[in-house]
CSV table of C-alpha atoms in Angstrom, one decimal:
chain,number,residue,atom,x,y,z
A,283,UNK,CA,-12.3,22.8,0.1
A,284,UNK,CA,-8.8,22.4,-1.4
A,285,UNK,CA,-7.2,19.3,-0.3
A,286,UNK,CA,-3.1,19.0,0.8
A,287,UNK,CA,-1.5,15.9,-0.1
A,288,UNK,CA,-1.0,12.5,1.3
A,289,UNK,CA,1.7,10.4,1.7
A,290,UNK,CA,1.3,7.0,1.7
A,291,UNK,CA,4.5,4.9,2.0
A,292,UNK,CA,7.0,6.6,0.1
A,293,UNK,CA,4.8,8.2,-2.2
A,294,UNK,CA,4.4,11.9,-2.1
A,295,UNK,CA,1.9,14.5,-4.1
A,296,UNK,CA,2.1,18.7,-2.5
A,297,UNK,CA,-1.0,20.8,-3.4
A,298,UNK,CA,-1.3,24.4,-1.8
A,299,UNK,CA,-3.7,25.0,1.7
A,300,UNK,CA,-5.7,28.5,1.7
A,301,UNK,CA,-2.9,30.9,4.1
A,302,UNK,CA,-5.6,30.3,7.1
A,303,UNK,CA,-4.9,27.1,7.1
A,304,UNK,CA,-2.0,25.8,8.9
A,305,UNK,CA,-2.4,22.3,7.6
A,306,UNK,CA,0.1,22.1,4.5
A,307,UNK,CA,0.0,18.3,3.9
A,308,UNK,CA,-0.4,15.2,5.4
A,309,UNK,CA,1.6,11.4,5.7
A,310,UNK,CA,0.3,8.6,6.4
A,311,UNK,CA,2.1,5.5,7.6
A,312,UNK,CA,1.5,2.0,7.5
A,313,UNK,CA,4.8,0.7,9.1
A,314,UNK,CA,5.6,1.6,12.9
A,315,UNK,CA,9.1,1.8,11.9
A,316,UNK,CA,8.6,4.3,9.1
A,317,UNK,CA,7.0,6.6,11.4
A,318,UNK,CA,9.2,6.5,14.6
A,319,UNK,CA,11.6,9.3,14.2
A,320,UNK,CA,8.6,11.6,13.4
A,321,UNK,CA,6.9,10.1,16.4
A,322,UNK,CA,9.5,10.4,18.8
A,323,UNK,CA,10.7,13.8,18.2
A,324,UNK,CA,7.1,15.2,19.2
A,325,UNK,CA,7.8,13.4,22.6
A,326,UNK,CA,9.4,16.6,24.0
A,327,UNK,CA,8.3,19.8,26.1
A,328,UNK,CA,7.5,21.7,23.0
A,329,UNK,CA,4.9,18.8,22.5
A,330,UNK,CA,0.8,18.3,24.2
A,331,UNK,CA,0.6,15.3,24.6
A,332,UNK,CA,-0.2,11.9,27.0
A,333,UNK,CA,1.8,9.3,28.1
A,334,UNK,CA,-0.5,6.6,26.6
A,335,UNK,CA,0.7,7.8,23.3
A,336,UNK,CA,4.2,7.2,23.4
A,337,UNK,CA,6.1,5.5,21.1
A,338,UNK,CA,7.1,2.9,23.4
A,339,UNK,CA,4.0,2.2,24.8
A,340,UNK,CA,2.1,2.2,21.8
A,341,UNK,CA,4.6,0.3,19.6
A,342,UNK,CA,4.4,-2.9,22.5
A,343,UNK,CA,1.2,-2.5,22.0
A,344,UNK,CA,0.8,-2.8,18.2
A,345,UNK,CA,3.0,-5.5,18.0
A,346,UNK,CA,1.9,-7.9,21.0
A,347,UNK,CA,-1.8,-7.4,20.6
A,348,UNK,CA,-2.9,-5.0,17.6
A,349,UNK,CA,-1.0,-7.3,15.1
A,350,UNK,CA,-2.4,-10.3,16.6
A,351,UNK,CA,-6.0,-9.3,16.2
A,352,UNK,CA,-5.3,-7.9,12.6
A,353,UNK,CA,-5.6,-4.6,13.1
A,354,UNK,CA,-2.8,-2.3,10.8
A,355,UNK,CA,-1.2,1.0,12.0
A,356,UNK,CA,-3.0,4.3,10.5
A,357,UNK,CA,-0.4,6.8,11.4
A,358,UNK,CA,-1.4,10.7,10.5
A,359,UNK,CA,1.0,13.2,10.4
A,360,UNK,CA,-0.1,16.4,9.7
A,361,UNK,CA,2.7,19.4,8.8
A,362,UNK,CA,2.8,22.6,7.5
A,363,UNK,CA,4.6,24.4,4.3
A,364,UNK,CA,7.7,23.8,5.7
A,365,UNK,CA,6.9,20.0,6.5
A,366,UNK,CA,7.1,20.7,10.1
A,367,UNK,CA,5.1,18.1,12.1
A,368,UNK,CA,1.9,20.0,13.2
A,369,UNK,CA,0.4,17.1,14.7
A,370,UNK,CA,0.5,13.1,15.1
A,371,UNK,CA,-2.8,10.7,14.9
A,372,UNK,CA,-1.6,6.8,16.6
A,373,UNK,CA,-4.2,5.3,14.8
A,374,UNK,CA,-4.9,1.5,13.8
A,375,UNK,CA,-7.2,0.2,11.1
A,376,UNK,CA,-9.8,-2.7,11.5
A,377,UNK,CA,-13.2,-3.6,10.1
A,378,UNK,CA,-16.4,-3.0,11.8
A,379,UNK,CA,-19.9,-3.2,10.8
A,380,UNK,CA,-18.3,-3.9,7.5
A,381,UNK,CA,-16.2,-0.9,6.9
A,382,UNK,CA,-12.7,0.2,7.7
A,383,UNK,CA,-12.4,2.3,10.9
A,384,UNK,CA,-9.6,4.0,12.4
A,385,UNK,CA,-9.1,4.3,16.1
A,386,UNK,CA,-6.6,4.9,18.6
A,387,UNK,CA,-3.5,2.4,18.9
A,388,UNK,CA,-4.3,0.8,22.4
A,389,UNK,CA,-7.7,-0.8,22.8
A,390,UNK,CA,-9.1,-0.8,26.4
A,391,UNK,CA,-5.3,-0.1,27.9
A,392,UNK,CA,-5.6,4.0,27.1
A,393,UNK,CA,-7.7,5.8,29.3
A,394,UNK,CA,-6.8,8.9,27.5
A,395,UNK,CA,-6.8,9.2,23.8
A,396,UNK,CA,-5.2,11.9,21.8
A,397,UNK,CA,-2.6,13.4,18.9
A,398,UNK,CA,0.6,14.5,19.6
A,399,UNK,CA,0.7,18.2,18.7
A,400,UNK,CA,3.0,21.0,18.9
A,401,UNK,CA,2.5,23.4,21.7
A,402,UNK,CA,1.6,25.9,19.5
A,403,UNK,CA,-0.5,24.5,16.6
A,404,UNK,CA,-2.7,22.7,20.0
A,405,UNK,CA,-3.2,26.8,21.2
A,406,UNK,CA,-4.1,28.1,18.2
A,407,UNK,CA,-5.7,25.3,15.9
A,408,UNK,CA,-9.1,26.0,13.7
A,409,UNK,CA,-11.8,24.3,12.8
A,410,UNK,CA,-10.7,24.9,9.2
A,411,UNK,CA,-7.2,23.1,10.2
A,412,UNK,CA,-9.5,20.4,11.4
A,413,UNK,CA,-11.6,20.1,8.7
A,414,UNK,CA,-8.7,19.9,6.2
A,415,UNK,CA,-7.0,17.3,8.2
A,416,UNK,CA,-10.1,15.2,8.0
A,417,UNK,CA,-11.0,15.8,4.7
A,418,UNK,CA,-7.0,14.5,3.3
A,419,UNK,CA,-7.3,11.8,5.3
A,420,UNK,CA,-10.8,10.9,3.5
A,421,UNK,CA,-9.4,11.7,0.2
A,422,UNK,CA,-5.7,9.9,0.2
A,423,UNK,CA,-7.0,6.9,2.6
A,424,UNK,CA,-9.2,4.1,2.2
A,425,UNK,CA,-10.1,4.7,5.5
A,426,UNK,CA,-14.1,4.8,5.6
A,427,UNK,CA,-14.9,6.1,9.2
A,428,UNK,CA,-12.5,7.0,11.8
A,429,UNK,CA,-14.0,6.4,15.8
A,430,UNK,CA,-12.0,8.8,18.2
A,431,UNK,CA,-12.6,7.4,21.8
A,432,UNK,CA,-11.9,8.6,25.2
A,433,UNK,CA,-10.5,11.9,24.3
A,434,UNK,CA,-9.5,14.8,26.7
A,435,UNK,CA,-11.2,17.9,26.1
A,436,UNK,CA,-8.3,19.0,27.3
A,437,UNK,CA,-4.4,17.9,28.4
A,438,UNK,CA,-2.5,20.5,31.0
A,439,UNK,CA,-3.3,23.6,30.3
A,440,UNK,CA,-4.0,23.5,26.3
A,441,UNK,CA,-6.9,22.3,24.5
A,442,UNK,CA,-7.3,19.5,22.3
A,443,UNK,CA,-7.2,20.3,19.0
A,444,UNK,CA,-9.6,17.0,17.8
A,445,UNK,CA,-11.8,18.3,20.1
A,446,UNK,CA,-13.5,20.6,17.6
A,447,UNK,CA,-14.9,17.8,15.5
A,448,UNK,CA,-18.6,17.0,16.7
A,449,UNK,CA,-18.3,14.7,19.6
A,450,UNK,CA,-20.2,13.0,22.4
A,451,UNK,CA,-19.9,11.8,25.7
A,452,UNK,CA,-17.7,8.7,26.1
A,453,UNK,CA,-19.6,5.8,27.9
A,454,UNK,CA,-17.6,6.8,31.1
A,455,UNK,CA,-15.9,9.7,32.9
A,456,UNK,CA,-12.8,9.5,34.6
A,457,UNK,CA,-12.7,10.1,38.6
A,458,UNK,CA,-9.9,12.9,39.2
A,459,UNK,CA,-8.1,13.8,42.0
A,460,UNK,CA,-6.6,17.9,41.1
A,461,UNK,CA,-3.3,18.3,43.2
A,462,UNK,CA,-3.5,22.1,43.8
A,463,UNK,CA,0.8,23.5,44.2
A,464,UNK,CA,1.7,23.2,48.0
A,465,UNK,CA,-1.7,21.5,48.9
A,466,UNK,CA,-1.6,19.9,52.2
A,467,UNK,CA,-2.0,16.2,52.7
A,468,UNK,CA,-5.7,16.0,54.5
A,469,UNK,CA,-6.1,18.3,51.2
A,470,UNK,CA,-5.9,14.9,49.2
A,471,UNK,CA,-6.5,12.5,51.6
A,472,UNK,CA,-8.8,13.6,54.7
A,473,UNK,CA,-6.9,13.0,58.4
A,474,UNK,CA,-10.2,10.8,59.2
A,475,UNK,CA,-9.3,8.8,56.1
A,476,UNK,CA,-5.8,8.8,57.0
A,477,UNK,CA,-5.8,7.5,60.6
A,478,UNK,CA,-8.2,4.8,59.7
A,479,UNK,CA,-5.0,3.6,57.1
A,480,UNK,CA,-2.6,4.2,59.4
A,481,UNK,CA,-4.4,1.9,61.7
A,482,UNK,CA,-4.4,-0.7,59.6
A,483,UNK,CA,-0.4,0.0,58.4
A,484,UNK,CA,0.5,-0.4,61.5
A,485,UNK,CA,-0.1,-4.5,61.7
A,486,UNK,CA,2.1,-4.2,57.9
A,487,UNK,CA,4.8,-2.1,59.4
A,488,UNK,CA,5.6,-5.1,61.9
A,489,UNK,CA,6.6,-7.2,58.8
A,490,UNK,CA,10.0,-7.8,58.5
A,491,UNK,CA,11.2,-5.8,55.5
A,492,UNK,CA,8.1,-4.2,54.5
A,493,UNK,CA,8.3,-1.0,52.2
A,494,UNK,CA,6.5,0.6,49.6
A,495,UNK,CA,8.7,1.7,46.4
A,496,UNK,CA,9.1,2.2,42.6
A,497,UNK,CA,10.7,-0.4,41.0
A,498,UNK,CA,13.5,0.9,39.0
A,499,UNK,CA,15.5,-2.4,38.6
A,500,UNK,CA,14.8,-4.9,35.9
A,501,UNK,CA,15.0,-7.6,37.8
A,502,UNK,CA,12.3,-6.2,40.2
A,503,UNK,CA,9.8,-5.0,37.3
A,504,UNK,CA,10.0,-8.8,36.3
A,505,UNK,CA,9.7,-10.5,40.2
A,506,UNK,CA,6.7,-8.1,40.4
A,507,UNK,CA,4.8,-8.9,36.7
A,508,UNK,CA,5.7,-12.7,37.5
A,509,UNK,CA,3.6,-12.0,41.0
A,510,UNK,CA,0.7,-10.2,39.5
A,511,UNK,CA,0.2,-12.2,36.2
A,512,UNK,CA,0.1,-15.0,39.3
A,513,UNK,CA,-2.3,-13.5,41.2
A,514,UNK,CA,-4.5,-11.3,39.4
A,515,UNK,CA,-6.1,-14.3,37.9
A,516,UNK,CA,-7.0,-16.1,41.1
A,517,UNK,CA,-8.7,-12.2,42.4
A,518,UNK,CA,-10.4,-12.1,38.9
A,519,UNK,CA,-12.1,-15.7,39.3
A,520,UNK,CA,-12.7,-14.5,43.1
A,521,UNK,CA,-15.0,-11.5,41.6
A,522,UNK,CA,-16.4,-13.6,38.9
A,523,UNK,CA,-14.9,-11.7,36.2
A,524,UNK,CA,-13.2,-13.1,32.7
A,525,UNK,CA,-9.1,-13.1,32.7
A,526,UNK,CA,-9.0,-10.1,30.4
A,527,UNK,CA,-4.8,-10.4,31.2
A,528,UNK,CA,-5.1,-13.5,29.2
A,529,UNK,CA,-5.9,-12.8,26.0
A,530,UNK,CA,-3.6,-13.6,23.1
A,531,UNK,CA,-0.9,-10.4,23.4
A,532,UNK,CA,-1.8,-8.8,26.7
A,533,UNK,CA,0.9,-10.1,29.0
A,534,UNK,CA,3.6,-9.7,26.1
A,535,UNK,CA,2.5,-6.4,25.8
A,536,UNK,CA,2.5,-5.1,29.4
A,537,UNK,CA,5.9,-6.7,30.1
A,538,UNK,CA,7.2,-5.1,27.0
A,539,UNK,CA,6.0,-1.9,28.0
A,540,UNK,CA,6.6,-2.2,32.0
A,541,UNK,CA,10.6,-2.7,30.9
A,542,UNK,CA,10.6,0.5,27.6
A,543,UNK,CA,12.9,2.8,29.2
A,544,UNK,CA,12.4,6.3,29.7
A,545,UNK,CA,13.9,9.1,31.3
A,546,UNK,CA,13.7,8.6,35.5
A,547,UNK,CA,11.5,5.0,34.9
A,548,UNK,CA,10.0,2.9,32.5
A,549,UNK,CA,6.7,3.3,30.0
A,550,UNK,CA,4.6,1.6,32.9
A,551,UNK,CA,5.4,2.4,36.6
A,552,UNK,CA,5.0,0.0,39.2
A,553,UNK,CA,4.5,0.6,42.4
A,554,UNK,CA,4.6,-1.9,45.0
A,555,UNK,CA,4.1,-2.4,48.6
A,556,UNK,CA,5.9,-6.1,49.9
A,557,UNK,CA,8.1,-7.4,53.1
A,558,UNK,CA,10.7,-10.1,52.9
A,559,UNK,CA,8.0,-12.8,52.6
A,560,UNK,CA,5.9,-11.8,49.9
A,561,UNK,CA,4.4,-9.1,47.4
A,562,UNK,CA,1.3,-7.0,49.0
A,563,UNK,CA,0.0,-5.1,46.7
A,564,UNK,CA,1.1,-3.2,43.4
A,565,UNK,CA,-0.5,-0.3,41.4
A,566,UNK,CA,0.9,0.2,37.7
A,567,UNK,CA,1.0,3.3,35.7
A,568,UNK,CA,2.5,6.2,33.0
A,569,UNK,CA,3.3,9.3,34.4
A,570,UNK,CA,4.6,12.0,32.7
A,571,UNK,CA,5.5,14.8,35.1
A,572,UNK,CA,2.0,16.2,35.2
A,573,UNK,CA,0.3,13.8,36.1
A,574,UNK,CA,-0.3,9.7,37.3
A,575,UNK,CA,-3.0,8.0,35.5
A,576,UNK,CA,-2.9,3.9,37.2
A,577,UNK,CA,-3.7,1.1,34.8
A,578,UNK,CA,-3.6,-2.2,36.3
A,579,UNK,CA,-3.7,-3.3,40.0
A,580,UNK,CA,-4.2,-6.5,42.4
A,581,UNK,CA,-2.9,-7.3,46.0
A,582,UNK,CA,-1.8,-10.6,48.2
A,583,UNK,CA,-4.2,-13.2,48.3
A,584,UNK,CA,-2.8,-14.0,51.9
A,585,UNK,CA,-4.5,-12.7,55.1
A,586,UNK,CA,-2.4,-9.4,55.1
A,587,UNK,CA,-4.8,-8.7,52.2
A,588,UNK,CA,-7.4,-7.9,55.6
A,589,UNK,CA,-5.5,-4.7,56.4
A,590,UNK,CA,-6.4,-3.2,53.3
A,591,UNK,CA,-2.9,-3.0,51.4
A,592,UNK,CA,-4.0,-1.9,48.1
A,593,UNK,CA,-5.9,1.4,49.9
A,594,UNK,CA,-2.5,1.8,51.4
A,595,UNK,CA,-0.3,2.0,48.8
A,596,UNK,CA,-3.0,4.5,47.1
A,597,UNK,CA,-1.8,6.9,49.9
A,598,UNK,CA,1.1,6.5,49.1
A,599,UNK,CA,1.5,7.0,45.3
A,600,UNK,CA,-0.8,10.1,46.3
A,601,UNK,CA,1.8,11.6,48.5
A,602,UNK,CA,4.5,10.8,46.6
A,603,UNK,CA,3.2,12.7,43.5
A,604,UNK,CA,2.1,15.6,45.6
A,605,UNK,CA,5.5,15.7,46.5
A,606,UNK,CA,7.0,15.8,43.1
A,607,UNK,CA,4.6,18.8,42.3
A,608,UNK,CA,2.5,16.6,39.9
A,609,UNK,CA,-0.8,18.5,39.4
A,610,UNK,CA,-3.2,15.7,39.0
A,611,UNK,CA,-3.9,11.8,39.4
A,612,UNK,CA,-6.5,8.9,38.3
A,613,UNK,CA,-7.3,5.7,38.3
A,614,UNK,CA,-8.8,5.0,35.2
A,615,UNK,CA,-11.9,5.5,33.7
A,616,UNK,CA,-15.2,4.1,35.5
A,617,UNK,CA,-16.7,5.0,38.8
A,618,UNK,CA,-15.5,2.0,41.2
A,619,UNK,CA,-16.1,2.6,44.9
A,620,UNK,CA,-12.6,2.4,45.9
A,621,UNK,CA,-11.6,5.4,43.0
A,622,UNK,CA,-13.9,7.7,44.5
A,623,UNK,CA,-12.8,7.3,47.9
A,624,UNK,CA,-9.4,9.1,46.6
A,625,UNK,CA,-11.2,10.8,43.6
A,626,UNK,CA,-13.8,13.2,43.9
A,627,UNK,CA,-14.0,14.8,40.9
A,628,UNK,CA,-14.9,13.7,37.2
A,629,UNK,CA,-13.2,14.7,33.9
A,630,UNK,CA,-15.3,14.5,30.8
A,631,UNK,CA,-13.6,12.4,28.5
A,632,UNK,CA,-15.5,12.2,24.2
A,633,UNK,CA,-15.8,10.3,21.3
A,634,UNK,CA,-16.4,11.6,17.9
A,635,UNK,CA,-17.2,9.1,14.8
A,636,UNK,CA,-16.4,11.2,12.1
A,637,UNK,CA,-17.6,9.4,8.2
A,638,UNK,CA,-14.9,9.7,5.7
A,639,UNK,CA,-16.8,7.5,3.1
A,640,UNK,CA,-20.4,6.6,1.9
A,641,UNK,CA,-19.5,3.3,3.4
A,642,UNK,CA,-18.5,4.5,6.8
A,643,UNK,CA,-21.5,6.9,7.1
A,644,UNK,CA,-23.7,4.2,8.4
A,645,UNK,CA,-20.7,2.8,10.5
A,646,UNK,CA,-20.1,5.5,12.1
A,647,UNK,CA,-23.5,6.5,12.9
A,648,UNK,CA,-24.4,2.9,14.4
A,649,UNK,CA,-21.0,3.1,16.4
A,650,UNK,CA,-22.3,6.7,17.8
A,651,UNK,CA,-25.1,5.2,19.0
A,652,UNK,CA,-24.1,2.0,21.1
A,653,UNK,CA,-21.6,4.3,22.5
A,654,UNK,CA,-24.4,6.3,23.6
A,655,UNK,CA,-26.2,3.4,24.3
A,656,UNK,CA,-23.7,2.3,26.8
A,657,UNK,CA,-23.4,5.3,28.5
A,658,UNK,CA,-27.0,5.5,29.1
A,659,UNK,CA,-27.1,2.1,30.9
A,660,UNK,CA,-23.9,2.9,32.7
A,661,UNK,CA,-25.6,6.2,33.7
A,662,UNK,CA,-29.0,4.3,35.2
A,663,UNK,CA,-28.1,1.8,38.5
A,664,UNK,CA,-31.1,-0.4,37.4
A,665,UNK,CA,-30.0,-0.7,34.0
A,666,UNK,CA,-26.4,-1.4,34.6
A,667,UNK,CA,-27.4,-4.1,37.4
A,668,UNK,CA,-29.5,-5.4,34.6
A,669,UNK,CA,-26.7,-5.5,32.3
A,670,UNK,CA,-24.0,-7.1,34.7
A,671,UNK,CA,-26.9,-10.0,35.7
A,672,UNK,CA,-27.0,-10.5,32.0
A,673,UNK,CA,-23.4,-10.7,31.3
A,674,UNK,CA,-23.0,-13.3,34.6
A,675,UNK,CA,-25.7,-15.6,33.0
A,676,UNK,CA,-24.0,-15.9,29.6
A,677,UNK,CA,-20.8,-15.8,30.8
């Protein structure tokens, strides 16, 4: 296969792509800043892409928690003869099982992983675009493996154009709820389900000053983070589960991110339920017009916690987003109890571990398979209550 040309820094070597190819070369970034105006000018309409791969989002990221546990931004841009960007990878670089693998920017805080790609080149790209993507990056990096995780087979109404490397399963779906145009409300959330909430509202509602709402302020962006870095912790300990917010970058980065403008709100939506005396619940999230997709949650530890405020505010984001013709919500990959009482269906979601050196062959082979690995035992009730007893004994 004829390789196109990589750019790495400032360096820059053009060799020719067969005409079926749309692929004419490839950059590759190192620095966040060097790659930003690319970056944000496929942040538009003409552009498939999520909201977890922002620049904003991504950037906080990088720099509060990828820096901090060494990884390096891997940032593909793939254009065509007339160096027009065809396509943006967000990837960082770290060692594993001793060779250097490229993933998304964004650890466990994407649910959704993909490129930014123009509208056009995401329609109508081939496996021969693919392949010569893959094989400049192999041949201008010293990347050794790259491991693609938690990737939509699809994003609106175009496919995924990384989706026609081999792939697999990812170790867990994503419940869905599809907002279908003019759908009714018991369409999304059932009148049974509804009146049962409304009961419960009802001993909320007689709290002076209570309300739900986006923040949109500042000030009330940071009142809320100050309240759920406060009490997420103290629910966390309650379920017996580790302070994941508390590792070395995590707050930085969701505070940074929570307060990255954008237009009509911020990176990371909150949405909050409270009354004069205190917080009830919030539900964060990115949002992009399409669709909601929630990231982080906790509620009061007080006894209005009883009347189910977190289930609440659900119905509310729900409705909200109906209303503003979004065509789809989530809440985050997994299948908790509460996400299926609002989400019935499941997306697929896949990983591919594509080798890109002798060295990363047996990488990305071993990560394939405890990917797979996990998945089965997520898959099997007995092997995943198994797997929890194990992780509360050596935890």
């Amino acid at each position: 296969m004829t390789m196109a040309a990589a750019i790495e820094g400032q360096t820059a070597e053009t060799r020719a792509w067969p005409n079926a190819i749309r692929v004419a070369g490839v950059d590759i970034f190192h620095d966040l800043a060097a790659a930003e105006a690319t970056w944000r000018s496929l942040e538009t309409s003409q552009h498939s892409y999520t909201p977890y791969q922002r620049f904003d989002f991504l950037a906080s990221w990088q720099r509060q928690v990828g820096e901090r546990e060494g990884l390096r931004p891997f940032i593909v841009v793939a254009h065509d003869s007339e160096r027009r960007p065809l396509l943006l990878l967000p990837l960082a670089i770290e060692s594993r099982l001793g060779a250097n693998c490229a993933s998304f920017m964004g650890g466990k805080h994407t649910t959704f992983n993909m490129a930014l790609c123009e509208k056009d080149f995401a329609a109508n790209a081939t496996e021969a675009d693919i392949a010569a993507l893959i094989g400049s990056i192999a041949e201008r990096s010293r990347a050794d493996a790259l491991a693609l995780c938690q990737q939509p087979l699809r994003w609106r109404d175009l496919p995924n154009p990384l989706a026609l490397l081999p792939h697999q399963a990812s170790v867990n779906d994503c419940p869905v709820l599809a907002i279908e145009p003019g759908a009714a409300p018991a369409a999304l959330v059932s009148n049974s389900f509804r009146r049962r909430l409304k009961g419960k509202e009802r001993k909320l509602q007689a709290l002076p000053g209570y309300r739900y709402y986006v923040a949109s302020e500042s000030a009330d962006v940071c009142r809320l983070l100050d309240w759920f870095f406060r009490v997420k912790p103290q629910r966390m300990a309650e379920q017996k589960l580790p302070n994941v917010f508390a590792e070395p970058g995590i707050e930085q980065f969701i505070r940074a991110a929570c307060l990255a403008p954008r237009a009509n709100g911020y990176a990371i939506d909150i949405h909050a339920l409270e009354c004069d005396e205190e917080v009830i619940a919030i539900f964060a999230g990115v949002s992009d017009g399409h669709r909601f997709s929630m990231m982080f949650n906790t509620y009061t530890m007080s006894a209005n916690s009883k009347f189910s405020p977190g289930l609440i505010l659900m119905r509310d984001i729900i409705d909200r987003h109906a209303g503003l013709n979004y065509r789809a919500l989530d809440l985050g990959i997994g299948s908790d109890e509460y996400k299926r009482l609002f989400c019935k269906d499941d997306e697929a979601v896949v990983d591919s571990f594509v080798p890109l050196s002798l060295r990363g062959k047996p990488a990305a082979s071993a990560l394939s398979a405890i990917n797979r690995a996990k998945r089965a035992v997520k898959q099997n009730p007995a092997l995943f209550e198994i797997a929890q007893n194990l992780r509360s004994m050596f935890r």
